[in-house]
Tab-separated table of C-alpha atoms in Angstrom:
chain	number	residue	atom	x	y	z
E	467	MET	CA	42.362	-5.779	-11.500
E	468	LYS	CA	41.956	-7.175	-7.878
E	469	THR	CA	41.640	-11.118	-7.331
E	470	MET	CA	40.471	-13.208	-4.706
E	471	ILE	CA	39.491	-10.535	-2.465
E	472	SER	CA	37.309	-11.034	0.716
E	473	MET	CA	33.388	-10.347	1.041
E	474	LEU	CA	33.551	-7.317	2.829
E	475	GLU	CA	36.024	-5.748	0.761
E	476	ALA	CA	33.957	-6.780	-2.280
E	477	GLN	CA	31.096	-4.994	-1.004
E	478	ASP	CA	33.170	-2.096	-0.094
E	479	ILE	CA	34.387	-1.627	-3.430
E	480	ILE	CA	31.110	-1.766	-5.044
E	481	LEU	CA	29.704	0.755	-3.267
E	482	ALA	CA	32.247	3.072	-3.248
E	483	HIS	CA	31.995	2.884	-7.111
E	484	THR	CA	28.237	3.009	-7.001
E	485	ALA	CA	26.506	6.446	-7.497
E	486	VAL	CA	23.064	7.611	-6.331
E	487	GLY	CA	20.507	8.138	-8.773
E	488	GLU	CA	19.326	11.480	-9.935
E	489	VAL	CA	16.140	12.843	-8.513
E	490	ASN	CA	12.786	12.900	-10.301
E	491	VAL	CA	9.386	14.521	-8.977
E	492	LEU	CA	6.640	11.878	-9.620
E	493	PRO	CA	2.450	11.330	-8.781
E	494	LEU	CA	2.628	9.931	-5.431
E	495	GLN	CA	0.886	6.951	-7.072
E	496	SER	CA	4.236	6.138	-9.364
E	497	THR	CA	6.427	6.235	-6.715
E	498	LEU	CA	5.855	2.606	-4.723
E	499	GLY	CA	8.847	1.227	-3.686
E	500	ALA	CA	11.110	4.361	-4.450
E	501	VAL	CA	13.077	6.676	-1.796
E	502	LEU	CA	12.330	10.070	-0.728
E	503	ALA	CA	15.005	12.481	-2.179
E	504	ALA	CA	13.525	15.293	0.436
E	505	PRO	CA	11.840	15.907	3.616
E	506	VAL	CA	8.299	16.038	3.328
E	507	ARG	CA	5.743	18.148	5.209
E	508	ALA	CA	2.018	18.265	5.650
E	509	HIS	CA	-0.159	19.837	3.374
E	510	VAL	CA	-3.359	19.737	5.475
E	511	ASP	CA	-4.401	19.246	9.314
E	512	VAL	CA	-4.918	15.115	9.751
E	513	PRO	CA	-7.856	15.059	10.544
E	514	SER	CA	-8.941	18.490	8.791
E	515	PHE	CA	-11.821	18.673	11.321
E	516	ASP	CA	-13.316	17.534	14.389
E	517	ASN	CA	-14.974	14.257	13.567
E	518	SER	CA	-16.525	11.210	15.254
E	519	ALA	CA	-14.655	7.987	15.914
E	520	MET	CA	-17.930	6.197	16.413
E	521	ASP	CA	-21.238	5.632	15.117
E	522	GLY	CA	-23.623	7.092	17.949
E	523	PHE	CA	-24.326	10.337	19.225
E	524	ALA	CA	-22.795	13.749	19.166
E	525	LEU	CA	-24.067	15.624	22.325
E	526	ASP	CA	-22.515	18.020	25.271
E	527	HIS	CA	-21.165	15.909	27.768
E	528	HIS	CA	-22.134	18.049	30.602
E	529	VAL	CA	-25.938	17.493	30.706
E	530	THR	CA	-24.864	13.478	31.428
E	531	GLN	CA	-23.038	13.675	34.558
E	532	GLU	CA	-25.759	12.892	36.822
E	533	ALA	CA	-27.178	9.951	34.404
E	534	SER	CA	-27.511	6.585	36.276
E	535	ASN	CA	-29.940	3.648	35.896
E	536	ASP	CA	-32.099	5.353	38.556
E	537	ASN	CA	-31.925	8.530	37.101
E	538	PRO	CA	-31.668	8.639	33.139
E	539	VAL	CA	-30.774	11.537	31.089
E	540	VAL	CA	-33.429	12.015	28.259
E	541	LEU	CA	-32.322	13.992	25.184
E	542	PRO	CA	-34.124	14.456	22.148
E	543	ILE	CA	-32.557	13.151	19.025
E	544	VAL	CA	-32.559	16.306	16.540
E	545	GLY	CA	-31.191	14.564	13.288
E	546	TYR	CA	-28.891	12.293	11.359
E	547	GLN	CA	-25.241	13.696	10.457
E	548	PRO	CA	-23.454	11.444	8.159
E	549	ALA	CA	-19.752	11.329	6.626
E	550	GLY	CA	-19.169	13.546	4.021
E	551	VAL	CA	-22.201	15.659	4.546
E	552	VAL	CA	-22.830	18.690	6.760
E	553	HIS	CA	-26.624	19.109	7.772
E	554	PHE	CA	-25.658	20.824	11.410
E	555	GLY	CA	-23.172	23.505	11.966
E	556	SER	CA	-24.199	23.584	15.720
E	557	LEU	CA	-25.714	21.558	18.009
E	558	LYS	CA	-28.921	22.925	20.078
E	559	PRO	CA	-28.442	22.873	23.776
E	560	GLY	CA	-29.661	19.746	25.649
E	561	CYS	CA	-30.039	17.684	22.449
E	562	ALA	CA	-28.494	14.738	20.247
E	563	LEU	CA	-27.304	14.417	17.002
E	564	ARG	CA	-26.990	10.934	15.540
E	565	VAL	CA	-23.409	10.906	13.589
E	566	SER	CA	-21.741	8.070	12.030
E	567	THR	CA	-18.382	7.356	11.727
E	568	GLY	CA	-15.757	10.134	10.244
E	569	ALA	CA	-18.580	12.348	10.294
E	570	MET	CA	-18.123	15.819	11.270
E	571	VAL	CA	-18.981	16.684	15.008
E	572	PRO	CA	-21.418	19.882	15.296
E	573	LEU	CA	-20.056	23.014	17.148
E	574	ASP	CA	-21.067	22.580	20.714
E	575	ALA	CA	-20.857	19.041	20.885
E	576	THR	CA	-18.293	17.874	23.375
E	577	ALA	CA	-18.308	14.212	22.963
E	578	VAL	CA	-19.852	11.484	21.060
E	579	VAL	CA	-21.499	8.407	22.766
E	580	PRO	CA	-21.294	5.026	20.996
E	581	ILE	CA	-24.737	3.727	19.937
E	582	GLU	CA	-24.415	0.632	22.031
E	583	ASP	CA	-23.969	2.208	25.144
E	584	VAL	CA	-27.483	3.732	24.798
E	585	GLU	CA	-31.460	3.368	24.542
E	586	GLU	CA	-33.274	4.817	21.937
E	587	LEU	CA	-37.306	5.279	22.682
E	588	GLY	CA	-38.627	6.780	19.552
E	589	LYS	CA	-37.201	10.099	18.688
E	590	ASP	CA	-35.491	10.033	22.620
E	591	LEU	CA	-31.901	9.094	23.584
E	592	ILE	CA	-31.665	7.585	27.048
E	593	LEU	CA	-28.363	7.677	29.043
E	594	ARG	CA	-27.834	5.646	32.387
E	595	LYS	CA	-24.378	6.677	32.750
E	596	PRO	CA	-22.082	9.945	32.571
E	597	VAL	CA	-19.988	10.703	29.165
E	598	LYS	CA	-16.735	11.715	29.522
E	599	ASP	CA	-15.573	14.692	27.829
E	600	ALA	CA	-14.198	14.533	24.436
E	601	ALA	CA	-15.041	10.785	24.426
E	602	HIS	CA	-15.019	9.464	20.575
E	603	ILE	CA	-13.997	12.477	18.936
E	604	ARG	CA	-11.180	12.708	16.796
E	605	ARG	CA	-9.808	16.562	17.250
E	606	ARG	CA	-8.737	18.679	14.034
E	607	GLY	CA	-4.866	18.021	13.550
E	608	GLU	CA	-4.132	15.605	16.332
E	609	GLU	CA	-2.379	13.265	14.159
E	610	THR	CA	-0.579	15.855	11.835
E	611	ARG	CA	-0.615	19.631	11.277
E	612	SER	CA	-0.299	21.457	8.141
E	613	GLY	CA	3.589	22.096	7.503
E	614	GLU	CA	4.526	19.808	10.141
E	615	LEU	CA	7.832	17.774	9.197
E	616	VAL	CA	6.308	14.089	8.744
E	617	LEU	CA	9.141	12.127	7.112
E	618	ASP	CA	12.652	12.194	6.270
E	619	ALA	CA	14.737	11.724	3.240
E	620	GLY	CA	15.625	8.141	2.742
E	621	VAL	CA	12.408	6.524	3.941
E	622	SER	CA	11.164	4.403	1.301
E	623	VAL	CA	7.718	4.579	0.080
E	624	SER	CA	5.598	1.621	1.263
E	625	ALA	CA	2.206	0.987	1.252
E	626	ALA	CA	1.473	2.775	4.392
E	627	VAL	CA	3.651	5.679	3.502
E	628	GLY	CA	1.945	6.139	0.333
E	629	GLY	CA	-1.512	6.128	2.090
E	630	TYR	CA	-0.294	8.358	4.796
E	631	LEU	CA	0.955	10.929	2.464
E	632	ALA	CA	-2.491	10.851	0.203
E	633	SER	CA	-4.322	11.652	3.739
E	634	ILE	CA	-1.887	14.835	4.041
E	635	GLY	CA	-2.794	16.220	0.832
E	636	VAL	CA	0.545	15.083	-0.779
E	637	THR	CA	0.124	14.548	-4.556
E	638	GLU	CA	3.621	14.155	-5.941
E	639	LEU	CA	7.208	13.278	-4.721
E	640	PRO	CA	11.103	14.024	-5.086
E	641	VAL	CA	12.186	10.682	-5.255
E	642	TYR	CA	15.532	8.864	-6.823
E	643	ARG	CA	15.246	7.433	-10.122
E	644	ARG	CA	15.304	3.797	-10.233
E	645	PRO	CA	18.036	2.219	-12.382
E	646	ARG	CA	17.580	0.643	-15.867
E	647	ILE	CA	18.756	-2.763	-15.513
E	648	GLY	CA	19.624	-5.145	-18.197
E	649	ILE	CA	19.555	-9.166	-17.417
E	650	VAL	CA	21.033	-11.848	-19.383
E	651	ALA	CA	22.152	-15.591	-19.087
E	652	THR	CA	24.754	-16.822	-21.346
E	653	GLY	CA	25.246	-20.196	-22.077
E	654	THR	CA	24.491	-22.577	-25.347
E	655	GLU	CA	22.816	-24.799	-23.355
E	656	LEU	CA	20.152	-22.282	-22.008
E	657	MET	CA	16.394	-22.222	-23.408
E	658	PRO	CA	13.844	-19.940	-22.335
E	659	LEU	CA	11.032	-20.656	-20.252
E	660	GLY	CA	8.473	-22.666	-22.032
E	661	ALA	CA	10.640	-23.809	-24.964
E	662	ARG	CA	10.660	-27.576	-25.980
E	663	LEU	CA	14.158	-28.769	-24.549
E	664	GLY	CA	16.434	-31.118	-26.485
E	665	PRO	CA	19.497	-33.248	-25.325
E	666	GLY	CA	21.691	-31.371	-23.332
E	667	GLN	CA	19.483	-28.341	-22.929
E	668	ILE	CA	18.241	-26.675	-19.516
E	669	TYR	CA	15.841	-23.781	-18.765
E	670	ASP	CA	17.211	-20.218	-18.128
E	671	SER	CA	16.304	-19.986	-14.541
E	672	ASN	CA	18.589	-17.325	-13.654
E	673	SER	CA	16.931	-14.549	-15.437
E	674	ILE	CA	13.966	-15.572	-13.766
E	675	ALA	CA	15.157	-15.906	-10.122
E	676	LEU	CA	16.995	-12.427	-10.612
E	677	SER	CA	14.080	-10.384	-12.030
E	678	ALA	CA	11.886	-11.575	-9.141
E	679	ALA	CA	14.489	-10.713	-6.518
E	680	MET	CA	14.465	-7.153	-8.054
E	681	HIS	CA	10.824	-7.130	-8.269
E	682	VAL	CA	10.904	-7.551	-4.654
E	683	ASP	CA	13.342	-5.003	-4.081
E	684	GLY	CA	11.467	-2.311	-5.898
E	685	VAL	CA	13.214	-2.014	-9.286
E	686	SER	CA	12.075	-3.961	-13.003
E	687	ALA	CA	14.525	-5.060	-15.076
E	688	ARG	CA	14.390	-6.108	-18.711
E	689	VAL	CA	15.441	-9.441	-19.387
E	690	TYR	CA	17.228	-10.193	-22.637
E	691	PRO	CA	17.013	-13.113	-24.640
E	692	PRO	CA	19.877	-16.041	-23.598
E	693	VAL	CA	23.053	-15.674	-25.911
E	694	ASP	CA	24.880	-18.668	-26.945
E	695	ASP	CA	28.754	-19.425	-26.096
E	696	ASP	CA	29.873	-17.582	-29.024
E	697	PHE	CA	32.422	-14.471	-28.311
E	698	GLU	CA	30.973	-11.996	-31.017
E	699	LEU	CA	27.436	-12.851	-30.228
E	700	GLN	CA	28.020	-12.124	-26.494
E	701	LYS	CA	29.946	-9.025	-27.157
E	702	LYS	CA	27.110	-7.629	-29.629
E	703	ALA	CA	24.884	-8.498	-26.987
E	704	PHE	CA	26.651	-6.559	-23.949
E	705	SER	CA	27.325	-3.637	-26.351
E	706	LYS	CA	23.427	-3.207	-26.676
E	707	MET	CA	22.760	-3.660	-23.061
E	708	ILE	CA	25.382	-1.506	-21.746
E	709	SER	CA	24.358	1.224	-24.147
E	710	GLU	CA	20.499	0.906	-22.927
E	711	ASN	CA	20.937	0.543	-18.881
E	712	ASP	CA	22.371	1.638	-15.902
E	713	VAL	CA	23.137	-1.794	-14.684
E	714	VAL	CA	23.992	-4.780	-16.730
E	715	VAL	CA	23.789	-8.322	-15.057
E	716	ALA	CA	24.879	-11.588	-16.828
E	717	THR	CA	25.117	-14.913	-15.566
E	718	GLY	CA	27.650	-17.652	-16.805
E	719	GLY	CA	31.018	-17.043	-18.682
E	720	VAL	CA	32.997	-15.617	-15.872
E	721	SER	CA	35.185	-18.506	-14.714
E	722	VAL	CA	38.207	-20.240	-16.448
E	723	GLY	CA	36.477	-22.432	-19.392
E	724	ASN	CA	36.780	-22.248	-22.690
E	725	HIS	CA	33.738	-20.227	-23.312
E	726	ASP	CA	34.270	-17.928	-20.516
E	727	TYR	CA	34.343	-14.702	-22.461
E	728	VAL	CA	32.971	-11.736	-20.251
E	729	LYS	CA	36.049	-10.412	-18.841
E	730	GLU	CA	37.635	-10.131	-22.506
E	731	ILE	CA	34.831	-8.648	-23.799
E	732	MET	CA	34.487	-6.025	-20.959
E	733	MET	CA	37.980	-5.182	-21.522
E	734	GLN	CA	37.130	-4.738	-25.425
E	735	LEU	CA	33.981	-2.572	-24.526
E	736	GLU	CA	36.112	-0.398	-21.809
E	737	ILE	CA	34.601	-1.524	-18.956
E	738	GLU	CA	36.919	-0.869	-15.987
E	739	PRO	CA	37.410	-4.009	-14.091
E	740	LEU	CA	36.970	-3.753	-10.269
E	741	PHE	CA	37.673	-7.224	-9.328
E	742	TRP	CA	37.237	-10.970	-10.171
E	743	LYS	CA	36.639	-13.952	-7.878
E	744	VAL	CA	35.747	-13.430	-4.281
E	745	ARG	CA	37.048	-15.798	-1.311
E	746	GLN	CA	33.658	-17.433	-0.613
E	747	LYS	CA	31.724	-20.725	-1.251
E	748	PRO	CA	29.686	-20.701	-3.482
E	749	GLY	CA	29.890	-17.973	-5.913
E	750	LYS	CA	33.556	-17.521	-6.150
E	751	PRO	CA	33.628	-16.138	-9.838
E	752	LEU	CA	32.194	-12.914	-9.233
E	753	TYR	CA	33.432	-10.140	-11.889
E	754	VAL	CA	32.716	-6.423	-11.399
E	755	GLY	CA	33.403	-3.750	-13.690
E	756	CYS	CA	32.100	-0.143	-14.407
E	757	ARG	CA	32.502	3.153	-16.532
E	758	PRO	CA	30.859	6.440	-15.682
E	759	GLY	CA	27.059	5.619	-15.576
E	760	LEU	CA	27.211	1.936	-15.991
E	761	MET	CA	27.925	-0.721	-13.254
E	762	PHE	CA	28.479	-4.538	-14.781
E	763	PHE	CA	28.028	-7.525	-12.819
E	764	GLY	CA	29.380	-11.026	-14.014
E	765	LEU	CA	27.543	-13.570	-11.984
E	766	PRO	CA	28.564	-17.296	-11.696
E	767	GLY	CA	26.316	-19.535	-13.767
E	768	ASN	CA	25.315	-22.141	-11.492
E	769	PRO	CA	21.805	-20.920	-10.086
E	770	ALA	CA	22.550	-20.616	-6.230
E	771	SER	CA	25.894	-19.041	-6.861
E	772	SER	CA	24.147	-16.428	-8.888
E	773	LEU	CA	21.391	-15.585	-6.602
E	774	ILE	CA	23.501	-15.454	-3.603
E	775	ASN	CA	25.823	-13.132	-5.246
E	776	TYR	CA	22.719	-11.096	-6.334
E	777	TYR	CA	21.915	-10.728	-2.451
E	778	GLU	CA	25.083	-9.947	-1.426
E	779	TYR	CA	26.645	-7.638	-4.250
E	780	VAL	CA	24.168	-6.546	-6.750
E	781	ARG	CA	21.299	-5.660	-4.500
E	782	PRO	CA	23.560	-3.165	-2.459
E	783	ALA	CA	24.428	-1.460	-5.316
E	784	LEU	CA	20.825	-1.333	-6.533
E	785	ARG	CA	19.663	-0.018	-3.295
E	786	LYS	CA	22.306	2.540	-3.105
E	787	MET	CA	21.345	3.889	-6.649
E	788	MET	CA	17.776	4.201	-5.111
E	789	GLY	CA	18.975	6.170	-2.356
E	790	HIS	CA	18.407	3.805	0.508
E	791	ILE	CA	20.655	4.230	3.482
E	792	GLN	CA	20.880	0.630	4.646
E	793	CYS	CA	22.157	-1.220	1.111
E	794	ARG	CA	23.626	-4.615	2.687
E	795	LEU	CA	21.071	-7.364	4.042
E	796	PRO	CA	20.014	-7.123	7.542
E	797	SER	CA	22.289	-9.211	9.929
E	798	ILE	CA	21.545	-10.951	13.302
E	799	ASN	CA	23.224	-13.464	15.552
E	800	ALA	CA	21.280	-16.448	16.026
E	801	VAL	CA	21.808	-19.774	17.685
E	802	CYS	CA	22.816	-22.765	15.266
E	803	LYS	CA	20.783	-25.537	15.619
E	804	THR	CA	23.401	-28.490	14.281
E	805	ASP	CA	27.072	-28.425	13.968
E	806	VAL	CA	28.617	-27.156	10.840
E	807	TRP	CA	31.466	-27.832	9.443
E	808	VAL	CA	33.266	-25.684	6.759
E	809	GLU	CA	36.385	-24.770	4.625
E	810	SER	CA	38.403	-22.224	6.723
E	811	GLU	CA	39.790	-20.296	3.967
E	812	ARG	CA	37.010	-18.519	2.755
E	813	THR	CA	33.373	-17.561	3.730
E	814	GLN	CA	30.749	-20.028	3.419
E	815	PHE	CA	27.037	-19.269	2.916
E	816	PHE	CA	24.323	-21.828	3.494
E	817	ARG	CA	20.557	-21.589	2.612
E	818	SER	CA	19.210	-21.723	6.044
E	819	ARG	CA	15.694	-21.277	8.042
E	820	LEU	CA	15.718	-18.703	10.937
E	821	ASP	CA	13.081	-18.888	13.236
E	822	CYS	CA	12.190	-17.178	16.516
E	823	LEU	CA	11.468	-19.846	18.847
E	824	ASN	CA	10.631	-18.912	22.353
E	825	GLY	CA	11.990	-15.431	22.391
E	826	GLU	CA	15.290	-16.930	20.646
E	827	TRP	CA	16.461	-16.626	17.019
E	828	GLN	CA	17.368	-19.902	15.591
E	829	VAL	CA	18.938	-21.111	12.492
E	830	ALA	CA	19.422	-24.170	10.859
E	831	PRO	CA	21.228	-24.966	7.466
E	832	LEU	CA	19.223	-27.003	4.510
E	833	ASP	CA	20.047	-30.057	3.041
E	834	MET	CA	21.468	-29.939	-0.681
E	835	GLN	CA	23.972	-26.785	-0.166
E	836	GLY	CA	25.133	-27.682	-4.054
E	837	SER	CA	25.834	-24.550	-6.242
E	838	HIS	CA	23.441	-25.745	-8.738
E	839	CYS	CA	20.381	-26.299	-6.071
E	840	MET	CA	17.498	-24.229	-6.440
E	841	LYS	CA	15.279	-26.451	-4.177
E	842	SER	CA	16.948	-25.221	-0.808
E	843	PHE	CA	16.784	-21.858	-1.672
E	844	ALA	CA	13.231	-21.743	-2.680
E	845	GLN	CA	12.838	-23.120	1.234
E	846	CYS	CA	14.964	-20.942	2.764
E	847	ASN	CA	14.756	-17.303	4.468
E	848	SER	CA	18.270	-16.514	5.341
E	849	LEU	CA	21.831	-16.952	4.488
E	850	LEU	CA	23.949	-18.615	7.358
E	851	VAL	CA	27.492	-16.843	7.003
E	852	ILE	CA	30.549	-18.583	8.234
E	853	PRO	CA	33.310	-15.919	8.077
E	854	GLU	CA	36.551	-17.158	6.669
E	855	ALA	CA	39.360	-18.867	9.356
E	856	ILE	CA	36.246	-20.387	11.112
E	857	SER	CA	36.267	-24.241	10.222
E	858	ILE	CA	32.806	-25.172	12.322
E	859	ILE	CA	29.921	-23.707	14.118
E	860	ARG	CA	28.829	-25.636	17.020
E	861	ALA	CA	25.344	-26.537	17.801
E	862	GLY	CA	24.229	-24.118	20.386
E	863	SER	CA	26.671	-21.159	19.622
E	864	LEU	CA	25.964	-17.946	18.075
E	865	ALA	CA	26.344	-17.646	14.103
E	866	GLN	CA	25.767	-14.496	11.633
E	867	VAL	CA	22.999	-14.910	9.784
E	868	HIS	CA	21.953	-12.561	6.797
E	869	VAL	CA	17.998	-12.017	6.930
E	870	LEU	CA	16.402	-12.506	3.096
E	871	PRO	CA	13.900	-10.299	1.810
E	872	HIS	CA	11.564	-13.657	0.777
E	873	GLY	CA	10.508	-17.032	2.464
E	874	TRP	CA	8.735	-15.329	5.817
């Protein structure tokens, strides 16, 4: 088993052992957050008919070309066509038809004039300026043609994507199956949220943070009850979780303490160890193992370390399983606003605030960077990354920043 490896090597090992999920065909309404497994073509033209872009009057623009204040054009209003109803298939020459936004434009109408640009006198329409050809008419198929390739595989189904696909008649989609994920925190001191705390006890915040982060990333996880620092209890819990999930994420029990049983339990459960420990701060005691159909992540028990390791290692694996092309956190360069001193022998992550000021990305580390401190995580939107062999980042110099999906 490899140990004390670099951040990049750890990420590469994880992604190399992570398989893309199988493909399921689901109703469109059930695919939000999933990733397309195949290209999508339109089923209908959009718009599917010529329609009005404004509340106004459909007419033949040719009859308005001599209109002016001194020589207004007067057209009789012959009726009203609302959206969703077709009363008039064609327009009589020299007439105007009142239409609402989205209403079908009748044959022989070449333009729509907005209601605010005209005058009405009884049943007549008065125009004092010419109307342009095709003004305020949405032509059939101008946005999308039936049969047109509209989205490639690998696109995530967002709210906008779902709405667009509904508009082109798509009712179901081939998407990659989202993994079944189990989360458990280990430690006798841990209590579920809402319980009365006794001496030496703390709330299980890791499970809350991890499940919430996964929810933001488009997956749901089952949170199992915390497990005491007992070898047999943990082995029983892990055995059950491994049989029920594609991914198991545990916090605690992966360092060198008297009750750190995770590595031994995984060996007994025939989980192949991929590596243990990464040259980073915080979050060094990371354990990752696998077997066919399962990835196991043993994260540190300290809350900030646990969540950092989720974003840097667990999240990329989940995104690959879901079919995403870009798996790692987005990375940019930003101007560091303060001097940052670090230990040079390992990568260091600083919870930070990233802002764009006068067109320039700037980043500043927050206070309280301890691996146990979640206050700074609640305030940050990024991780300032200081690579190995660098001991100081000077104020005003460029620094690498991993952009988090929260805090904006």
